[in-house]
Coordinates of C-alpha atoms in Angstrom, one line a residue:
M1 CA 1.1 -32.2 23.9
A2 CA 1.2 -31.9 20.1
V3 CA 4.4 -32.9 18.4
K4 CA 5.7 -30.2 16.0
A5 CA 5.6 -31.4 12.4
A6 CA 8.8 -31.7 10.4
R7 CA 9.7 -28.7 8.3
T8 CA 9.3 -29.1 4.5
S9 CA 11.5 -27.7 1.8
V10 CA 11.2 -27.0 -1.9
Y11 CA 13.2 -29.4 -4.1
T12 CA 13.9 -29.3 -7.9
W13 CA 14.0 -32.7 -9.6
E14 CA 14.8 -34.2 -12.9
G15 CA 13.5 -37.6 -14.2
T16 CA 12.0 -39.5 -17.1
D17 CA 8.3 -40.4 -17.6
R18 CA 6.9 -43.8 -18.9
K19 CA 7.8 -42.8 -22.5
G20 CA 11.4 -42.0 -21.6
T21 CA 10.9 -38.3 -22.0
K22 CA 13.0 -36.1 -19.8
V23 CA 10.9 -34.0 -17.4
T24 CA 11.7 -31.5 -14.6
G25 CA 9.8 -29.7 -11.9
E26 CA 9.5 -28.7 -8.2
L27 CA 8.0 -30.4 -5.2
S28 CA 7.8 -29.8 -1.4
A29 CA 8.7 -32.5 1.0
Q30 CA 10.6 -33.1 4.2
N31 CA 13.6 -34.8 2.5
P32 CA 14.7 -36.0 -1.0
A33 CA 13.6 -39.6 -0.3
M34 CA 10.0 -38.4 0.0
I35 CA 10.3 -36.5 -3.3
R36 CA 11.5 -39.7 -5.1
T37 CA 8.6 -41.6 -3.6
K38 CA 6.1 -39.0 -4.8
L39 CA 7.6 -39.1 -8.3
R40 CA 7.4 -42.9 -8.5
K41 CA 3.7 -42.8 -7.6
Q42 CA 3.2 -40.5 -10.5
G43 CA 5.0 -42.9 -12.9
I44 CA 8.2 -40.8 -13.1
N45 CA 11.6 -42.4 -12.7
P46 CA 13.5 -39.8 -10.6
G47 CA 17.0 -38.7 -11.4
K48 CA 18.6 -35.7 -9.7
V49 CA 16.8 -34.2 -6.7
R50 CA 18.3 -31.0 -5.2
R51 CA 17.1 -28.5 -2.6
K52 CA 16.1 -25.3 -4.3
T53 CA 18.5 -22.5 -3.7
T54 CA 17.5 -18.9 -3.2
S55 CA 18.6 -16.4 -5.8
I56 CA 20.7 -13.5 -4.4
F57 CA 18.2 -11.2 -6.0
N58 CA 15.4 -12.6 -3.8
L59 CA 17.3 -12.6 -0.5
G60 CA 16.1 -9.1 0.5
K61 CA 12.6 -9.5 -0.9
R62 CA 10.1 -8.5 1.7
I63 CA 6.5 -9.6 2.1
K64 CA 4.1 -7.0 0.8
A65 CA 0.4 -6.5 1.5
Q66 CA -0.3 -7.6 -2.0
D67 CA 1.3 -11.0 -1.2
I68 CA -1.0 -11.4 1.8
A69 CA -4.1 -10.5 -0.3
L70 CA -3.0 -13.0 -3.0
F71 CA -2.5 -15.7 -0.3
T72 CA -6.0 -15.0 1.1
R73 CA -7.6 -15.2 -2.3
Q74 CA -5.9 -18.5 -3.0
M75 CA -6.8 -20.0 0.3
A76 CA -10.4 -19.0 -0.3
T77 CA -10.3 -20.7 -3.7
M78 CA -8.8 -23.9 -2.2
M79 CA -11.4 -24.0 0.6
K80 CA -14.2 -23.5 -1.9
A81 CA -12.8 -26.4 -3.9
G82 CA -12.8 -28.7 -0.9
V83 CA -9.0 -29.0 -0.8
P84 CA -7.7 -30.0 2.7
L85 CA -6.2 -27.2 4.7
L86 CA -2.7 -28.6 5.0
L87 CA -2.5 -29.5 1.3
S88 CA -3.7 -26.0 0.5
F89 CA -0.7 -24.6 2.2
D90 CA 1.7 -26.8 0.2
I91 CA 0.1 -25.9 -3.1
I92 CA -0.1 -22.2 -2.4
G93 CA 3.4 -22.0 -0.9
E94 CA 5.0 -23.6 -4.0
G95 CA 3.3 -21.0 -6.2
F96 CA 5.1 -18.0 -4.6
D97 CA 8.4 -16.8 -6.2
N98 CA 9.1 -14.7 -3.1
P99 CA 11.1 -17.0 -0.7
A100 CA 10.0 -15.0 2.3
M101 CA 6.4 -15.6 1.4
R102 CA 7.0 -19.3 0.9
K103 CA 8.7 -19.4 4.4
L104 CA 5.7 -17.6 6.0
V105 CA 3.2 -20.1 4.4
D106 CA 5.3 -23.0 5.6
E107 CA 5.5 -21.7 9.2
V108 CA 1.7 -21.2 9.3
K109 CA 1.3 -24.7 8.0
Q110 CA 3.6 -26.1 10.7
E111 CA 1.5 -24.4 13.4
V112 CA -1.7 -25.8 12.0
A113 CA -0.1 -29.3 11.6
A114 CA 0.9 -29.1 15.3
G115 CA -2.7 -28.9 16.3
N116 CA -3.4 -25.1 16.4
S117 CA -6.3 -23.5 14.7
F118 CA -5.8 -21.5 11.5
A119 CA -6.6 -18.2 13.4
T120 CA -4.2 -19.1 16.2
A121 CA -1.4 -19.7 13.7
L122 CA -2.1 -16.4 12.0
R123 CA -2.0 -14.5 15.3
K124 CA 1.6 -15.6 15.8
K125 CA 2.5 -13.4 12.7
P126 CA 1.0 -10.1 13.7
Q127 CA 3.3 -8.2 11.4
Y128 CA 1.5 -9.7 8.5
F129 CA -2.0 -10.5 9.8
D130 CA -3.7 -7.8 11.8
E131 CA -6.3 -8.3 14.5
L132 CA -9.2 -7.8 12.1
Y133 CA -7.9 -10.4 9.7
C134 CA -7.4 -13.0 12.5
N135 CA -10.8 -12.3 14.1
L136 CA -12.6 -12.8 10.8
V137 CA -10.7 -16.1 10.2
D138 CA -11.5 -17.1 13.7
A139 CA -15.2 -16.4 13.2
G140 CA -15.2 -18.5 10.0
E141 CA -13.6 -21.4 11.8
Q142 CA -16.1 -21.2 14.7
A143 CA -19.1 -21.0 12.3
G144 CA -17.8 -23.8 10.0
A145 CA -17.8 -21.4 7.1
L146 CA -14.1 -20.7 6.7
D147 CA -14.3 -20.7 2.9
T148 CA -17.0 -18.0 2.9
L149 CA -15.1 -15.8 5.4
L150 CA -11.8 -16.2 3.6
E151 CA -13.5 -15.1 0.4
R152 CA -14.8 -12.0 2.2
V153 CA -11.4 -11.3 3.8
A154 CA -9.8 -11.7 0.4
T155 CA -12.2 -9.2 -1.2
Y156 CA -11.6 -6.8 1.7
K157 CA -7.8 -7.0 1.4
E158 CA -7.9 -6.6 -2.4
K159 CA -10.2 -3.6 -2.2
S160 CA -8.1 -2.0 0.6
E161 CA -4.8 -2.5 -1.3
S162 CA -6.4 -1.2 -4.5
L163 CA -7.5 2.0 -2.7
K164 CA -4.1 2.5 -1.1
A165 CA -2.5 2.1 -4.6
K166 CA -4.7 4.8 -6.0
I167 CA -3.8 7.2 -3.2
R168 CA -0.1 6.5 -3.8
K169 CA -0.6 7.1 -7.5
A170 CA -2.1 10.4 -6.8
M171 CA 0.7 11.5 -4.5
T172 CA 3.7 10.0 -6.2
Y173 CA 3.5 11.8 -9.6
P174 CA 3.5 15.4 -8.3
L175 CA 6.3 14.5 -5.8
I176 CA 8.5 13.1 -8.5
V177 CA 8.0 16.1 -10.8
V178 CA 8.8 18.5 -7.9
C179 CA 12.0 16.6 -7.2
V180 CA 13.0 16.7 -10.8
A181 CA 12.3 20.5 -10.9
I182 CA 14.5 21.0 -7.9
I183 CA 17.3 19.0 -9.4
V184 CA 17.1 20.7 -12.8
T185 CA 17.0 24.2 -11.2
G186 CA 20.0 23.3 -9.0
I187 CA 22.0 22.2 -11.9
L188 CA 21.2 25.3 -13.9
L189 CA 22.1 27.6 -11.0
V190 CA 25.3 25.8 -10.1
E191 CA 26.7 24.8 -13.5
V192 CA 25.0 26.9 -16.3
V193 CA 24.5 30.4 -14.8
P194 CA 28.2 30.8 -13.8
Q195 CA 29.2 30.3 -17.5
F196 CA 26.9 33.2 -18.5
E197 CA 28.2 35.3 -15.6
S198 CA 31.8 35.1 -16.8
V199 CA 30.6 36.3 -20.3
F200 CA 28.6 39.2 -18.8
K201 CA 31.7 40.5 -16.9
G202 CA 33.2 41.5 -20.3
F203 CA 30.2 43.6 -21.3
G204 CA 31.0 46.5 -19.1
A205 CA 27.3 47.4 -18.9
Q206 CA 24.6 47.5 -16.2
L207 CA 22.8 44.1 -16.2
P208 CA 19.0 43.9 -15.8
S209 CA 17.7 43.5 -12.3
F210 CA 16.2 40.1 -13.0
T211 CA 19.6 38.8 -14.3
L212 CA 21.4 40.2 -11.2
M213 CA 18.9 38.5 -9.0
V214 CA 19.4 35.1 -10.7
I215 CA 23.2 35.6 -10.5
D216 CA 23.0 36.4 -6.8
L217 CA 20.9 33.2 -6.3
S218 CA 23.5 31.2 -8.3
Q219 CA 26.3 32.5 -6.2
F220 CA 24.4 31.6 -3.0
M221 CA 23.8 28.1 -4.4
Q222 CA 27.4 27.6 -5.3
A223 CA 28.5 28.6 -1.8
W224 CA 25.8 26.8 0.2
W225 CA 24.4 24.0 -1.9
W226 CA 25.8 21.4 0.4
M227 CA 24.0 23.0 3.4
L228 CA 20.7 23.2 1.5
L229 CA 21.0 19.6 0.5
G230 CA 21.8 18.6 4.1
V231 CA 18.8 20.5 5.3
L232 CA 16.5 18.8 2.8
V233 CA 17.8 15.3 3.6
T234 CA 17.7 15.9 7.3
A235 CA 14.1 17.3 7.1
A236 CA 13.0 14.2 5.1
F237 CA 14.6 11.8 7.6
A238 CA 13.1 13.8 10.5
V239 CA 9.6 13.7 9.1
R240 CA 9.9 10.0 8.3
H241 CA 11.2 9.3 11.8
A242 CA 8.5 11.4 13.4
L243 CA 5.8 9.5 11.4
K244 CA 7.1 6.2 12.7
T245 CA 7.7 7.1 16.4
S246 CA 5.4 10.0 17.3
Q247 CA 1.7 9.4 17.5
G248 CA 1.1 13.1 18.1
F249 CA 2.9 14.0 14.9
R250 CA 0.9 11.4 12.9
D251 CA -2.3 12.8 14.4
R252 CA -1.5 16.3 13.4
M253 CA -0.4 15.2 9.9
D254 CA -3.7 13.3 9.4
T255 CA -5.7 16.4 10.5
W256 CA -3.6 18.7 8.2
L257 CA -4.0 16.4 5.2
L258 CA -7.8 16.5 5.4
K259 CA -7.6 20.3 5.1
L260 CA -5.5 20.4 1.9
P261 CA -7.3 21.3 -1.3
L262 CA -7.9 18.4 -3.7
V263 CA -5.7 16.1 -1.6
G264 CA -7.9 16.6 1.5
T265 CA -11.0 15.6 -0.5
L266 CA -9.2 12.5 -1.8
M267 CA -8.1 11.4 1.7
Y268 CA -11.6 12.1 3.0
K269 CA -13.4 9.9 0.5
S270 CA -10.8 7.1 0.9
A271 CA -11.4 7.1 4.7
V272 CA -15.2 6.9 4.2
A273 CA -14.6 4.0 1.7
R274 CA -12.4 2.1 4.2
F275 CA -14.9 2.7 7.0
A276 CA -17.8 1.3 4.9
R277 CA -15.7 -1.6 3.5
T278 CA -14.4 -2.7 6.8
L279 CA -17.7 -2.4 8.7
S280 CA -19.5 -4.3 5.9
T281 CA -17.0 -7.2 6.0
T282 CA -17.0 -7.5 9.8
F283 CA -20.8 -7.2 10.1
A284 CA -21.4 -9.7 7.3
A285 CA -19.1 -12.1 9.2
G286 CA -21.4 -12.1 12.2
V287 CA -19.3 -9.9 14.4
P288 CA -21.5 -7.8 16.7
L289 CA -21.8 -4.2 15.7
V290 CA -20.1 -2.8 18.8
E291 CA -17.1 -5.1 18.5
A292 CA -17.0 -4.5 14.7
L293 CA -16.7 -0.7 15.2
E294 CA -13.7 -1.2 17.4
S295 CA -11.9 -3.0 14.6
V296 CA -13.2 -0.4 12.1
A297 CA -11.7 2.5 14.0
G298 CA -8.2 1.4 13.4
A299 CA -8.8 0.5 9.7
T300 CA -10.0 4.0 8.6
G301 CA -6.4 5.2 8.3
N302 CA -7.0 8.7 9.7
I303 CA -7.1 9.9 13.3
V304 CA -10.0 12.2 12.7
F305 CA -12.2 9.2 11.6
K306 CA -10.7 6.9 14.2
R307 CA -11.8 9.2 17.0
A308 CA -15.3 9.7 15.4
V309 CA -15.8 5.9 15.0
L310 CA -14.8 5.3 18.7
R311 CA -17.4 7.9 19.7
I312 CA -19.9 6.2 17.5
R313 CA -19.1 2.9 19.2
Q314 CA -19.8 4.4 22.6
D315 CA -23.2 5.7 21.3
V316 CA -24.2 2.4 19.7
A317 CA -23.3 0.6 22.9
T318 CA -25.8 2.7 24.7
G319 CA -28.6 1.9 22.2
M320 CA -28.3 4.7 19.7
Q321 CA -28.8 3.8 16.0
L322 CA -25.7 3.8 13.9
N323 CA -26.9 6.2 11.3
F324 CA -28.0 8.8 14.0
S325 CA -24.6 8.5 15.7
M326 CA -22.8 9.0 12.3
R327 CA -24.9 12.1 11.7
T328 CA -24.0 13.6 15.1
S329 CA -20.3 13.0 14.5
G330 CA -20.4 15.6 11.8
I331 CA -17.8 14.1 9.5
F332 CA -19.7 11.5 7.4
P333 CA -21.4 12.5 4.1
N334 CA -25.2 12.5 3.9
M335 CA -25.2 9.7 1.3
A336 CA -23.3 7.3 3.5
I337 CA -25.6 8.2 6.5
Q338 CA -28.8 7.7 4.4
M339 CA -27.6 4.4 3.0
T340 CA -26.7 3.2 6.5
A341 CA -30.2 4.2 7.7
I342 CA -31.8 2.2 4.9
G343 CA -29.6 -0.7 5.8
E344 CA -30.6 -0.6 9.4
E345 CA -34.3 -0.3 8.6
S346 CA -34.3 -3.1 6.1
G347 CA -32.0 -5.5 8.0
A348 CA -29.4 -5.4 5.2
L349 CA -26.7 -3.2 6.7
D350 CA -23.8 -5.1 5.3
D351 CA -25.2 -4.9 1.7
M352 CA -25.8 -1.1 2.0
L353 CA -22.4 -0.5 3.5
D354 CA -20.9 -2.5 0.7
K355 CA -22.6 -0.3 -1.8
V356 CA -21.3 2.8 0.0
A357 CA -17.8 1.4 -0.1
G358 CA -18.1 0.7 -3.8
F359 CA -19.4 4.2 -4.5
Y360 CA -16.6 6.0 -2.7
E361 CA -14.0 3.7 -4.1
D362 CA -15.2 4.6 -7.6
E363 CA -15.1 8.3 -6.5
V364 CA -11.5 7.9 -5.4
D365 CA -10.6 6.2 -8.7
N366 CA -12.2 8.9 -10.8
M367 CA -10.7 11.7 -8.7
V368 CA -7.2 10.2 -9.0
D369 CA -7.6 10.2 -12.8
S370 CA -9.0 13.7 -12.8
L371 CA -6.3 14.9 -10.4
T372 CA -3.5 13.4 -12.6
T373 CA -5.1 15.1 -15.7
L374 CA -5.4 18.4 -14.0
M375 CA -1.9 18.3 -12.5
E376 CA -0.1 17.7 -15.8
P377 CA -0.7 21.1 -17.3
F378 CA -0.2 22.8 -14.0
I379 CA 3.2 21.1 -13.5
M380 CA 4.2 21.9 -17.0
V381 CA 3.5 25.6 -16.4
V382 CA 5.5 25.5 -13.1
L383 CA 8.5 23.9 -14.8
G384 CA 8.2 26.3 -17.7
V385 CA 8.2 29.3 -15.5
I386 CA 11.2 28.1 -13.4
V387 CA 13.4 26.9 -16.3
G388 CA 12.1 29.5 -18.8
G389 CA 12.7 32.3 -16.2
L390 CA 16.3 31.2 -15.7
V391 CA 16.9 31.1 -19.5
V392 CA 15.3 34.5 -20.0
A393 CA 17.3 36.0 -17.2
M394 CA 20.5 34.8 -18.9
Y395 CA 19.6 36.0 -22.4
L396 CA 18.2 39.4 -21.4
P397 CA 21.6 41.1 -21.4
I398 CA 22.4 39.5 -24.8
F399 CA 19.2 40.9 -26.2
Q400 CA 19.9 44.4 -24.8
L401 CA 23.5 44.2 -26.3
G402 CA 22.0 43.4 -29.7
S403 CA 19.6 46.3 -29.5
A404 CA 22.5 48.7 -28.5
I405 CA 24.5 47.6 -31.5

């Protein structure tokens, strides 16, 4: 039975070099005595050695997908350079500012030091390393090409996160502007319009219909703003909860998103890009096509594509060509199908799928930029109509009074 390795910690140290110059730094070891030994071997006379404390600003810092992508890229670089696996963990762990990420790297290192394989250690952290990630690392270890597989996984993670970031960019800007418009409109109706209303009461004249409508809306908001706010907050939490707990709701949301103008096209192209990128990475790693398609189904990020890929997997398992099954599914674009057919005929399926992924990733990038450019004037018009309409409604009676005089 393997003995579990002692846990290492990060220490800050102060000392003097051979010239008597004061130097400082950080090192990882099991205890301060080992830190002093390491420093003496480097010709440094150690002084103070303290365990590094965690800043209160970093206590709640979570591990993000970008952290995992960076970890993978650094591991690939270390393996390419011939650095031993355990030493790679020490070097990479010390480079992270996020204490949660340092802890994760250290825990993976302890598992490997205890005699487990790298893939087995990763499988014990499923919240950070999914099944596809672990399977690819396992394939690299079995084939003796861990450096190559880690490089492919790193590229896959980086491309996937870049694609997700582009989608978030496209969605975030309009949502923020809509929220600002709602807040500004609410303030105008609750705070500004009542001031004009008190002035209009002294006119003793019939107010325009548009002004009366805005005043009625203002009175409704003053009386029931708390209820409207409660409904909005409750609806937001209900949707968030449903997305987390209800598979049926998530499936309906995925189907609905694909039908939206502009946004639906963006989601469609991103799903095709994820399909091609994931299948290219797994197939290049030597994973059989039928098994690769099972992993790909969950990585597309949309239930419509997931169901289609699972049907394709069943067709391929019975001997049908991949490109023919993709065509019969009815959801993949012709370019992706034709490139897949060329890849199957030439025996370079992974390269062709990689080109498909690159093409649709560029399409998503260009579409996000175009969407942002198109949305800006549209949003300005909407804000202008809302805010300008309220202002006009308030000044109409004043203009009419001026004409009467």
